[in-house]
Amino acid sequence: MTNMIKKVLLVPISNIEYPVELSPIDITPYMSGNTDVDYVTTFDSGQPGPHVMISALTHGNELCGAITLDHFFKNNIRPIAGKLSLVFANYAAYQMFDADKPSASRFVDEDMNRVWGPDVLDGDRSTTETRRARELRPIIDQVDLMLDIHSMQHPTPALIICGPLEKGRKLAKNLTTPQYIVSDQGHSAGKRMRDYGYFGDPSSPKNALLLEAGQHWEKSSVSVSIDAALRFLKLNGCVEANWLEDDQLPLPNSQSLIEVTDPITIHNATFHFAEPFTGFECIKKAGTILGWDGDVEVRTPYDNCIMIMPSRRLYKGQTAVRLGRKID
Ligand SMILES: [Zn+2]
């Protein structure tokens, strides 16, 4: 069978739709915050301790993070040590959320999680997202430990992205949840906030994790997000161990560490997957065709290759999928 025939049989992954079970909440009460930057609130305990940050809405269509921060605010969150910053990152994109087109509000002009390299931040590209990143930068420069809350295109198990460094892997293991930890280098399209500045410096104690709490609009993403954020705050001594105890989920029996070996960046005008992958599929045999970048076959590089977050945004320059192997 030729590739052309195979392509006709493909299931176009972008046609899969998922129900929108969540509604966006009103975040305008948090606009003025208590800092010079809109939608940033920083509480100072007056006690020694790290500056911890929880960030939501780096992508405007990922609702669970905003609902998590709202829940914490409504429960009068205050740090007992160090400082705590709660950030609604791309609020402008979030304000465009439309349940009939729920994917459309991921960003206004460009992906805000690809603008964190010095080339972009110090450059002259002016978009809604670069301007917002430059506003947030002085805050993030003071942060020691950050959790950036996201959700995913497909309803696969929650995961933590810990970046490429040992310190990130350690922090993810210390968090003890969720079950899957993904260690990766990021995207060729641009640096993520998780990898910004000292977070990406192996000699610095500053550290960051990115949570993918489940599918964008599934209800359970909220409980996963609240649980992980609570554990992150408690791990870092920011709140009492019994604060919002009833919101904690049972821990997974163990965690698996998956190392991304091959981010598949799209080089051609079209990309098609060979199967309707949704994530965590384990492809047994090396050399299996997983898709076509234009007419170029993309094959698995080794046995037991794990598909991480196959994308529905199959455009040139974007990451189609990350290929990983279980290492722990
Ligand atoms: Zn995201």
XYZ file of C-alpha atoms and ligand atoms in Angstrom:
329
model
C 0.000 0.000 0.000
C 1.452 3.389 -0.898
C 1.555 6.344 1.407
C -1.033 8.125 -0.730
C -3.555 5.347 -0.151
C -2.763 5.182 3.520
C -3.387 8.896 3.880
C -6.945 8.554 2.578
C -7.619 6.135 5.417
C -6.313 8.465 8.089
C -8.565 9.704 10.851
C -8.061 13.462 11.004
C -7.274 14.015 14.648
C -8.473 17.621 14.567
C -12.065 16.423 14.076
C -12.270 14.935 17.557
C -14.331 17.208 19.786
C -14.791 17.001 23.531
C -17.644 18.374 25.633
C -17.172 21.658 27.463
C -18.083 20.722 31.042
C -16.564 23.819 32.652
C -17.661 27.431 32.472
C -15.242 30.315 32.660
C -15.381 32.232 35.929
C -15.278 35.992 36.350
C -11.681 36.957 37.107
C -12.210 40.734 36.933
C -12.269 40.979 40.769
C -8.577 40.023 40.596
C -7.592 42.601 37.993
C -6.336 45.294 40.340
C -4.583 42.769 42.593
C -2.086 44.427 44.926
C 0.912 44.921 42.636
C 1.684 47.308 39.787
C 0.802 44.564 37.310
C -2.823 43.716 36.466
C -4.023 40.255 37.506
C -1.010 39.669 39.753
C -1.476 39.426 43.520
C 1.508 38.973 45.826
C 1.085 38.180 49.506
C 4.043 38.616 51.848
C 3.970 36.603 55.076
C 6.694 38.784 56.594
C 8.468 35.536 57.497
C 11.499 34.042 55.809
C 10.787 31.548 53.067
C 10.703 31.149 49.312
C 8.688 33.246 46.899
C 6.213 30.754 45.444
C 4.107 31.480 42.387
C 1.071 29.711 40.998
C 0.238 30.717 37.468
C -2.970 30.129 35.531
C -4.110 31.006 32.005
C -0.764 30.972 30.239
C -3.165 29.602 27.643
C -6.502 31.421 27.677
C -8.662 28.359 26.921
C -7.337 26.293 29.848
C -9.902 26.975 32.522
C -8.864 24.803 35.468
C -6.008 27.056 36.606
C -8.240 30.126 36.831
C -10.841 28.151 38.796
C -8.069 26.925 41.115
C -6.797 30.433 41.866
C -10.370 31.671 42.377
C -10.930 28.824 44.861
C -7.785 29.792 46.767
C -8.715 33.480 46.831
C -12.226 32.668 48.059
C -10.672 30.632 50.866
C -8.533 33.642 51.841
C -5.217 32.121 50.965
C -2.259 33.721 52.788
C 1.288 32.373 52.974
C 2.643 31.408 56.376
C 6.238 31.766 55.165
C 7.901 33.654 52.339
C 5.809 35.227 49.605
C 3.081 33.934 47.351
C 2.180 35.310 43.938
C -1.025 34.295 42.153
C -0.969 35.183 38.472
C -3.588 35.127 35.716
C -1.120 35.212 32.853
C -2.896 35.619 29.493
C -6.090 37.171 30.833
C -6.715 38.903 27.483
C -6.984 35.540 25.698
C -9.173 34.128 28.486
C -11.596 37.020 28.108
C -12.216 35.865 24.524
C -13.310 32.370 25.671
C -16.354 31.143 23.759
C -17.853 27.743 24.662
C -18.923 27.308 21.008
C -15.300 27.737 19.857
C -13.441 26.687 22.987
C -10.054 26.201 21.321
C -9.981 29.677 19.786
C -8.948 31.533 22.933
C -5.596 29.805 23.486
C -3.893 33.118 22.723
C -4.596 36.520 21.169
C -1.628 36.942 18.788
C 0.760 34.101 19.581
C 1.403 31.290 22.043
C 2.401 32.904 25.334
C 4.318 29.799 26.310
C 6.838 30.245 23.480
C 8.018 33.802 24.189
C 10.261 33.357 27.234
C 13.660 33.349 25.589
C 15.865 36.468 25.871
C 15.756 36.764 22.075
C 12.011 37.472 22.263
C 11.760 39.222 25.638
C 14.637 41.593 24.850
C 13.642 41.914 21.192
C 11.178 44.285 19.574
C 8.352 41.883 18.666
C 5.214 43.514 19.994
C 2.212 41.257 20.459
C -0.376 40.910 23.213
C 1.644 37.996 24.559
C 5.143 39.511 24.379
C 3.889 42.682 26.044
C 2.254 40.662 28.820
C 5.371 38.506 29.280
C 7.493 41.657 29.628
C 5.029 42.944 32.268
C 5.246 39.691 34.228
C 9.009 39.325 33.888
C 10.016 41.503 36.895
C 7.641 39.490 39.107
C 8.891 36.128 37.843
C 12.486 37.299 38.300
C 11.773 37.373 42.044
C 10.099 33.971 42.171
C 11.931 30.943 43.578
C 9.410 28.197 42.851
C 6.698 28.255 40.226
C 3.823 25.972 39.289
C 2.288 26.848 35.920
C -1.150 25.251 35.525
C -2.233 24.009 32.108
C -4.579 21.468 30.574
C -4.443 19.336 27.442
C -6.212 18.840 24.116
C -7.056 15.192 24.807
C -8.492 13.510 27.919
C -5.354 11.655 28.929
C -4.017 11.211 32.475
C -2.607 14.313 34.139
C 1.138 14.871 33.932
C 3.852 17.171 35.212
C 6.359 18.611 32.768
C 9.564 19.123 34.728
C 11.966 20.289 32.004
C 15.306 18.705 31.197
C 17.189 19.178 34.486
C 17.685 16.895 37.444
C 16.396 19.600 39.810
C 13.067 19.664 37.947
C 12.755 15.871 38.072
C 13.460 15.962 41.803
C 10.834 18.622 42.458
C 8.244 16.658 40.468
C 9.021 13.518 42.473
C 8.799 15.433 45.729
C 5.370 16.672 44.690
C 4.352 12.955 44.627
C 1.532 13.553 42.149
C 0.390 13.145 39.384
C 1.360 9.690 38.221
C 3.277 10.804 35.114
C 6.347 13.052 35.044
C 7.577 14.143 31.624
C 11.136 15.431 31.363
C 11.787 17.376 28.181
C 13.714 20.154 26.476
C 10.711 22.215 25.373
C 9.716 23.329 21.881
C 11.731 24.606 18.969
C 9.030 27.261 18.436
C 10.216 29.131 21.554
C 10.989 28.956 25.261
C 8.293 28.176 27.815
C 7.794 30.137 31.039
C 8.782 26.959 32.909
C 12.222 27.111 31.305
C 12.683 30.883 31.738
C 15.847 32.368 33.270
C 17.130 30.695 36.416
C 14.467 27.958 36.197
C 16.561 26.596 33.335
C 19.920 27.071 35.070
C 21.206 23.870 36.703
C 23.320 25.856 39.180
C 20.363 27.882 40.510
C 18.010 26.592 43.224
C 15.104 28.300 41.457
C 12.758 25.722 40.027
C 9.499 25.363 38.137
C 6.958 22.763 37.084
C 4.203 22.777 34.497
C 1.058 20.827 35.337
C -1.155 19.384 32.605
C -4.277 18.670 34.636
C -6.323 16.728 32.068
C -8.463 17.738 29.093
C -9.141 21.489 28.811
C -12.817 21.408 29.613
C -13.333 18.250 31.663
C -14.570 18.730 35.216
C -11.912 16.521 36.748
C -9.164 18.883 35.546
C -10.259 21.263 38.307
C -9.912 18.761 41.152
C -6.562 17.586 39.737
C -5.355 21.165 39.447
C -6.469 22.170 42.951
C -4.877 19.042 44.436
C -1.531 19.547 42.675
C -1.419 23.262 43.513
C -2.197 22.538 47.180
C 0.542 19.930 47.303
C 2.959 22.378 45.644
C 2.157 25.059 48.248
C 2.481 22.606 51.125
C 5.684 21.061 49.809
C 7.243 24.505 49.818
C 5.976 25.477 53.278
C 3.677 28.164 51.916
C 0.461 27.043 53.627
C -0.382 24.804 56.591
C -0.405 21.071 55.870
C -4.115 20.827 56.712
C -5.302 23.805 54.624
C -8.201 22.769 52.318
C -7.449 19.175 53.242
C -10.832 18.053 51.901
C -9.776 19.098 48.397
C -6.864 16.666 48.295
C -7.077 13.629 46.067
C -5.528 10.254 46.881
C -1.914 9.983 45.762
C -1.010 7.696 42.865
C 0.612 4.410 43.897
C 3.798 5.484 42.192
C 5.087 7.959 39.642
C 6.554 7.162 36.221
C 9.278 9.322 34.726
C 9.174 9.567 30.945
C 12.052 11.228 29.145
C 11.219 12.968 25.879
C 13.917 11.980 23.412
C 12.434 13.323 20.192
C 10.114 16.292 19.967
C 8.644 15.989 16.462
C 8.632 19.484 14.971
C 6.618 19.928 11.774
C 8.739 20.991 8.779
C 6.150 20.919 5.997
C 2.810 22.516 5.194
C 0.848 19.417 6.156
C 1.228 16.791 8.858
C -0.937 13.701 9.309
C -0.887 11.129 12.068
C -1.221 7.470 11.117
C -3.659 6.849 13.981
C -5.978 9.065 16.023
C -3.432 9.242 18.850
C -4.554 10.994 22.025
C -1.517 10.447 24.274
C 0.367 7.780 26.246
C 0.032 5.184 23.486
C 3.062 2.902 23.669
C 4.237 1.836 20.205
C 5.925 -1.505 20.549
C 8.250 -1.685 17.532
C 10.973 0.702 16.423
C 10.421 1.884 12.848
C 6.617 2.019 13.044
C 5.183 4.857 10.962
C 3.412 7.288 13.256
C 2.668 9.947 10.666
C 3.755 11.942 7.634
C 5.363 15.360 7.660
C 4.404 16.378 4.133
C 5.395 13.196 2.310
C 8.174 12.341 4.749
C 7.497 9.317 6.914
C 7.902 9.837 10.629
C 8.824 6.593 12.379
C 9.320 5.597 15.988
C 13.036 5.620 16.807
C 12.987 2.736 19.335
C 10.833 -0.015 20.803
C 8.180 0.905 23.376
C 8.030 4.517 22.266
C 5.461 6.608 24.159
C 3.396 9.291 22.421
C 3.258 12.401 24.599
C 0.563 15.009 23.939
C -0.066 14.553 20.220
C -1.244 17.913 18.982
C -4.287 18.946 16.992
C -2.468 22.101 15.894
C -0.532 20.499 13.068
C 1.170 23.542 11.569
C 4.670 24.098 10.260
C 7.079 24.974 13.087
C 4.822 23.512 15.802
C 5.434 20.363 17.830
C 3.282 17.528 16.452
C 4.041 15.136 19.300
C 6.826 14.343 21.738
C 8.268 10.845 21.738
C 9.378 9.514 25.049
C 10.697 6.497 26.859
C 9.983 5.415 30.397
C 13.163 5.681 32.441
C 11.893 5.256 36.001
Zn -1.349 25.045 28.033
